[in-house]
C-alpha cells in the first residue's frame, strides 16, 4: 500500500510539470490540483498507518476517502470541472484519462461493494445533469468524464480486461476530441483536420453505433448483472443532450 502511495506522489510531481511547463499558464489550476492531491495523499497515508496499527475500520475509511478525493469521483468531485476549465488541452486530457487509472484500481481493491454501487450511481447522475447548463467545452468534457467513469468503474467491478478495454476507447476518444479542439483558432475554426478529429472523438464519446464507444458500452452491459447499469444508461442518454 505504501508503494502505491509513493507511486501516486511521483506521478503528482511529474504531472504538475506537464500542467505548467513554461510558467505561461494560469497558476490557479496547478495550485488547486496540488492542494487536492496532497490532501488526498495525507488521508491515504494516515489510513495506511491506522491499518498497520490494527485500526481496520478507521484506516479503511480514511484510505477510501483519500483515494476518492485524488481520483475526483463523487461525492468529492467538485474540484475537477474548475481545474479542467483553466488547464491546457494536454493537461485536461491526461487529467480525465490517465490520472484516473491508479486511484480507480486501488478503490476497487479497498472499497466495499455497496459503496462502489453508490459511487457508480452518483457519478452517472451527476455527470448527466451537471453538464446540461454549461457553455465551456472543457467543463462539459469533465462532466461527461463522470458518466464514462461510472461505466469504467462498473466494468472494473467485474473484470480488469473490461475496464482496460473501455479505458483505452475512452482515452482515444478524448485524445481525438481535445486534439481537434487544440488545433482550432479564430482563423481556422472549420479546418478539415480539426473538424474531423473533433467529430470522430465526439461520436465515440457519445457512444453512437457503429463507433468504438458504443462497442465498449455494450461490452460492459453484457458483463454486468447489476441493476445499477440502468443508471449508467440513463446518464449516457441524458449526456447526449450536451
mmCIF file with all atom_site columns, N, CA, C and O in Angstrom, residues 23-47:
data_model
loop_
_atom_site.group_PDB
_atom_site.id
_atom_site.type_symbol
_atom_site.label_atom_id
_atom_site.label_alt_id
_atom_site.label_comp_id
_atom_site.label_asym_id
_atom_site.label_entity_id
_atom_site.label_seq_id
_atom_site.pdbx_PDB_ins_code
_atom_site.Cartn_x
_atom_site.Cartn_y
_atom_site.Cartn_z
_atom_site.occupancy
_atom_site.B_iso_or_equiv
_atom_site.pdbx_formal_charge
_atom_site.auth_seq_id
_atom_site.auth_comp_id
_atom_site.auth_asym_id
_atom_site.auth_atom_id
_atom_site.pdbx_PDB_model_num
ATOM 1   N N  . UNK A 1 23 ? 5.516  27.976 -17.385 1.00 0.00 ? 23 UNK A N  1
ATOM 2   C CA . UNK A 1 23 ? 5.104  29.030 -16.475 1.00 0.00 ? 23 UNK A CA 1
ATOM 3   C C  . UNK A 1 23 ? 4.235  30.085 -17.117 1.00 0.00 ? 23 UNK A C  1
ATOM 4   O O  . UNK A 1 23 ? 4.016  31.151 -16.549 1.00 0.00 ? 23 UNK A O  1
ATOM 5   N N  . UNK A 1 24 ? 3.700  29.792 -18.333 1.00 0.00 ? 24 UNK A N  1
ATOM 6   C CA . UNK A 1 24 ? 2.892  30.779 -19.051 1.00 0.00 ? 24 UNK A CA 1
ATOM 7   C C  . UNK A 1 24 ? 1.409  30.645 -18.748 1.00 0.00 ? 24 UNK A C  1
ATOM 8   O O  . UNK A 1 24 ? 0.637  31.540 -19.061 1.00 0.00 ? 24 UNK A O  1
ATOM 9   N N  . UNK A 1 25 ? 0.997  29.494 -18.213 1.00 0.00 ? 25 UNK A N  1
ATOM 10  C CA . UNK A 1 25 ? -0.419 29.274 -17.971 1.00 0.00 ? 25 UNK A CA 1
ATOM 11  C C  . UNK A 1 25 ? -0.845 29.877 -16.633 1.00 0.00 ? 25 UNK A C  1
ATOM 12  O O  . UNK A 1 25 ? -0.018 30.244 -15.802 1.00 0.00 ? 25 UNK A O  1
ATOM 13  N N  . UNK A 1 26 ? -2.144 29.935 -16.421 1.00 0.00 ? 26 UNK A N  1
ATOM 14  C CA . UNK A 1 26 ? -2.666 30.447 -15.157 1.00 0.00 ? 26 UNK A CA 1
ATOM 15  C C  . UNK A 1 26 ? -2.258 29.491 -14.033 1.00 0.00 ? 26 UNK A C  1
ATOM 16  O O  . UNK A 1 26 ? -2.447 28.277 -14.145 1.00 0.00 ? 26 UNK A O  1
ATOM 17  N N  . UNK A 1 27 ? -1.669 29.998 -12.954 1.00 0.00 ? 27 UNK A N  1
ATOM 18  C CA . UNK A 1 27 ? -1.212 29.097 -11.883 1.00 0.00 ? 27 UNK A CA 1
ATOM 19  C C  . UNK A 1 27 ? -2.339 28.481 -11.067 1.00 0.00 ? 27 UNK A C  1
ATOM 20  O O  . UNK A 1 27 ? -2.112 27.514 -10.338 1.00 0.00 ? 27 UNK A O  1
ATOM 21  N N  . UNK A 1 28 ? -3.559 29.030 -11.181 1.00 0.00 ? 28 UNK A N  1
ATOM 22  C CA . UNK A 1 28 ? -4.664 28.561 -10.336 1.00 0.00 ? 28 UNK A CA 1
ATOM 23  C C  . UNK A 1 28 ? -4.904 27.056 -10.425 1.00 0.00 ? 28 UNK A C  1
ATOM 24  O O  . UNK A 1 28 ? -4.995 26.386 -9.393  1.00 0.00 ? 28 UNK A O  1
ATOM 25  N N  . UNK A 1 29 ? -5.023 26.455 -11.652 1.00 0.00 ? 29 UNK A N  1
ATOM 26  C CA . UNK A 1 29 ? -5.292 25.009 -11.690 1.00 0.00 ? 29 UNK A CA 1
ATOM 27  C C  . UNK A 1 29 ? -4.166 24.181 -11.090 1.00 0.00 ? 29 UNK A C  1
ATOM 28  O O  . UNK A 1 29 ? -4.430 23.152 -10.462 1.00 0.00 ? 29 UNK A O  1
ATOM 29  N N  . UNK A 1 30 ? -2.913 24.622 -11.259 1.00 0.00 ? 30 UNK A N  1
ATOM 30  C CA . UNK A 1 30 ? -1.782 23.876 -10.688 1.00 0.00 ? 30 UNK A CA 1
ATOM 31  C C  . UNK A 1 30 ? -1.861 23.870 -9.168  1.00 0.00 ? 30 UNK A C  1
ATOM 32  O O  . UNK A 1 30 ? -1.674 22.824 -8.529  1.00 0.00 ? 30 UNK A O  1
ATOM 33  N N  . UNK A 1 31 ? -2.132 25.044 -8.577  1.00 0.00 ? 31 UNK A N  1
ATOM 34  C CA . UNK A 1 31 ? -2.212 25.142 -7.120  1.00 0.00 ? 31 UNK A CA 1
ATOM 35  C C  . UNK A 1 31 ? -3.381 24.308 -6.597  1.00 0.00 ? 31 UNK A C  1
ATOM 36  O O  . UNK A 1 31 ? -3.256 23.558 -5.618  1.00 0.00 ? 31 UNK A O  1
ATOM 37  N N  . UNK A 1 32 ? -4.535 24.435 -7.254  1.00 0.00 ? 32 UNK A N  1
ATOM 38  C CA . UNK A 1 32 ? -5.721 23.694 -6.809  1.00 0.00 ? 32 UNK A CA 1
ATOM 39  C C  . UNK A 1 32 ? -5.488 22.189 -6.908  1.00 0.00 ? 32 UNK A C  1
ATOM 40  O O  . UNK A 1 32 ? -5.809 21.433 -5.972  1.00 0.00 ? 32 UNK A O  1
ATOM 41  N N  . UNK A 1 33 ? -4.907 21.754 -8.030  1.00 0.00 ? 33 UNK A N  1
ATOM 42  C CA . UNK A 1 33 ? -4.637 20.327 -8.215  1.00 0.00 ? 33 UNK A CA 1
ATOM 43  C C  . UNK A 1 33 ? -3.653 19.822 -7.166  1.00 0.00 ? 33 UNK A C  1
ATOM 44  O O  . UNK A 1 33 ? -3.839 18.746 -6.586  1.00 0.00 ? 33 UNK A O  1
ATOM 45  N N  . UNK A 1 34 ? -2.607 20.617 -6.880  1.00 0.00 ? 34 UNK A N  1
ATOM 46  C CA . UNK A 1 34 ? -1.610 20.212 -5.895  1.00 0.00 ? 34 UNK A CA 1
ATOM 47  C C  . UNK A 1 34 ? -2.219 20.096 -4.496  1.00 0.00 ? 34 UNK A C  1
ATOM 48  O O  . UNK A 1 34 ? -1.953 19.133 -3.770  1.00 0.00 ? 34 UNK A O  1
ATOM 49  N N  . UNK A 1 35 ? -3.041 21.073 -4.118  1.00 0.00 ? 35 UNK A N  1
ATOM 50  C CA . UNK A 1 35 ? -3.647 21.058 -2.780  1.00 0.00 ? 35 UNK A CA 1
ATOM 51  C C  . UNK A 1 35 ? -4.580 19.854 -2.628  1.00 0.00 ? 35 UNK A C  1
ATOM 52  O O  . UNK A 1 35 ? -4.549 19.145 -1.610  1.00 0.00 ? 35 UNK A O  1
ATOM 53  N N  . UNK A 1 36 ? -5.414 19.614 -3.644  1.00 0.00 ? 36 UNK A N  1
ATOM 54  C CA . UNK A 1 36 ? -6.360 18.487 -3.579  1.00 0.00 ? 36 UNK A CA 1
ATOM 55  C C  . UNK A 1 36 ? -5.610 17.160 -3.492  1.00 0.00 ? 36 UNK A C  1
ATOM 56  O O  . UNK A 1 36 ? -5.912 16.301 -2.651  1.00 0.00 ? 36 UNK A O  1
ATOM 57  N N  . UNK A 1 37 ? -4.618 16.981 -4.380  1.00 0.00 ? 37 UNK A N  1
ATOM 58  C CA . UNK A 1 37 ? -3.878 15.721 -4.392  1.00 0.00 ? 37 UNK A CA 1
ATOM 59  C C  . UNK A 1 37 ? -3.077 15.522 -3.105  1.00 0.00 ? 37 UNK A C  1
ATOM 60  O O  . UNK A 1 37 ? -2.968 14.402 -2.601  1.00 0.00 ? 37 UNK A O  1
ATOM 61  N N  . UNK A 1 38 ? -2.510 16.605 -2.574  1.00 0.00 ? 38 UNK A N  1
ATOM 62  C CA . UNK A 1 38 ? -1.751 16.495 -1.322  1.00 0.00 ? 38 UNK A CA 1
ATOM 63  C C  . UNK A 1 38 ? -2.669 16.112 -0.158  1.00 0.00 ? 38 UNK A C  1
ATOM 64  O O  . UNK A 1 38 ? -2.313 15.282 0.687   1.00 0.00 ? 38 UNK A O  1
ATOM 65  N N  . UNK A 1 39 ? -3.859 16.719 -0.118  1.00 0.00 ? 39 UNK A N  1
ATOM 66  C CA . UNK A 1 39 ? -4.825 16.368 0.932   1.00 0.00 ? 39 UNK A CA 1
ATOM 67  C C  . UNK A 1 39 ? -5.225 14.898 0.839   1.00 0.00 ? 39 UNK A C  1
ATOM 68  O O  . UNK A 1 39 ? -5.284 14.186 1.845   1.00 0.00 ? 39 UNK A O  1
ATOM 69  N N  . UNK A 1 40 ? -5.489 14.446 -0.394  1.00 0.00 ? 40 UNK A N  1
ATOM 70  C CA . UNK A 1 40 ? -5.820 13.033 -0.590  1.00 0.00 ? 40 UNK A CA 1
ATOM 71  C C  . UNK A 1 40 ? -4.685 12.113 -0.170  1.00 0.00 ? 40 UNK A C  1
ATOM 72  O O  . UNK A 1 40 ? -4.910 11.060 0.427   1.00 0.00 ? 40 UNK A O  1
ATOM 73  N N  . UNK A 1 41 ? -3.452 12.521 -0.481  1.00 0.00 ? 41 UNK A N  1
ATOM 74  C CA . UNK A 1 41 ? -2.296 11.705 -0.110  1.00 0.00 ? 41 UNK A CA 1
ATOM 75  C C  . UNK A 1 41 ? -2.143 11.614 1.407   1.00 0.00 ? 41 UNK A C  1
ATOM 76  O O  . UNK A 1 41 ? -1.806 10.552 1.946   1.00 0.00 ? 41 UNK A O  1
ATOM 77  N N  . UNK A 1 42 ? -2.363 12.741 2.107   1.00 0.00 ? 42 UNK A N  1
ATOM 78  C CA . UNK A 1 42 ? -2.278 12.740 3.577   1.00 0.00 ? 42 UNK A CA 1
ATOM 79  C C  . UNK A 1 42 ? -3.313 11.790 4.174   1.00 0.00 ? 42 UNK A C  1
ATOM 80  O O  . UNK A 1 42 ? -3.029 11.005 5.091   1.00 0.00 ? 42 UNK A O  1
ATOM 81  N N  . UNK A 1 43 ? -4.541 11.857 3.641   1.00 0.00 ? 43 UNK A N  1
ATOM 82  C CA . UNK A 1 43 ? -5.600 10.962 4.138   1.00 0.00 ? 43 UNK A CA 1
ATOM 83  C C  . UNK A 1 43 ? -5.254 9.497  3.865   1.00 0.00 ? 43 UNK A C  1
ATOM 84  O O  . UNK A 1 43 ? -5.449 8.623  4.721   1.00 0.00 ? 43 UNK A O  1
ATOM 85  N N  . UNK A 1 44 ? -4.738 9.227  2.663   1.00 0.00 ? 44 UNK A N  1
ATOM 86  C CA . UNK A 1 44 ? -4.356 7.854  2.320   1.00 0.00 ? 44 UNK A CA 1
ATOM 87  C C  . UNK A 1 44 ? -3.265 7.338  3.252   1.00 0.00 ? 44 UNK A C  1
ATOM 88  O O  . UNK A 1 44 ? -3.358 6.233  3.796   1.00 0.00 ? 44 UNK A O  1
ATOM 89  N N  . UNK A 1 45 ? -2.219 8.150  3.443   1.00 0.00 ? 45 UNK A N  1
ATOM 90  C CA . UNK A 1 45 ? -1.109 7.720  4.287   1.00 0.00 ? 45 UNK A CA 1
ATOM 91  C C  . UNK A 1 45 ? -1.563 7.526  5.736   1.00 0.00 ? 45 UNK A C  1
ATOM 92  O O  . UNK A 1 45 ? -1.160 6.564  6.396   1.00 0.00 ? 45 UNK A O  1
ATOM 93  N N  . UNK A 1 46 ? -2.420 8.447  6.225   1.00 0.00 ? 46 UNK A N  1
ATOM 94  C CA . UNK A 1 46 ? -2.965 8.282  7.573   1.00 0.00 ? 46 UNK A CA 1
ATOM 95  C C  . UNK A 1 46 ? -3.770 7.009  7.703   1.00 0.00 ? 46 UNK A C  1
ATOM 96  O O  . UNK A 1 46 ? -3.699 6.301  8.723   1.00 0.00 ? 46 UNK A O  1
ATOM 97  N N  . UNK A 1 47 ? -4.549 6.692  6.659   1.00 0.00 ? 47 UNK A N  1
ATOM 98  C CA . UNK A 1 47 ? -5.318 5.450  6.666   1.00 0.00 ? 47 UNK A CA 1
ATOM 99  C C  . UNK A 1 47 ? -4.430 4.218  6.689   1.00 0.00 ? 47 UNK A C  1
ATOM 100 O O  . UNK A 1 47 ? -4.708 3.245  7.403   1.00 0.00 ? 47 UNK A O  1
#
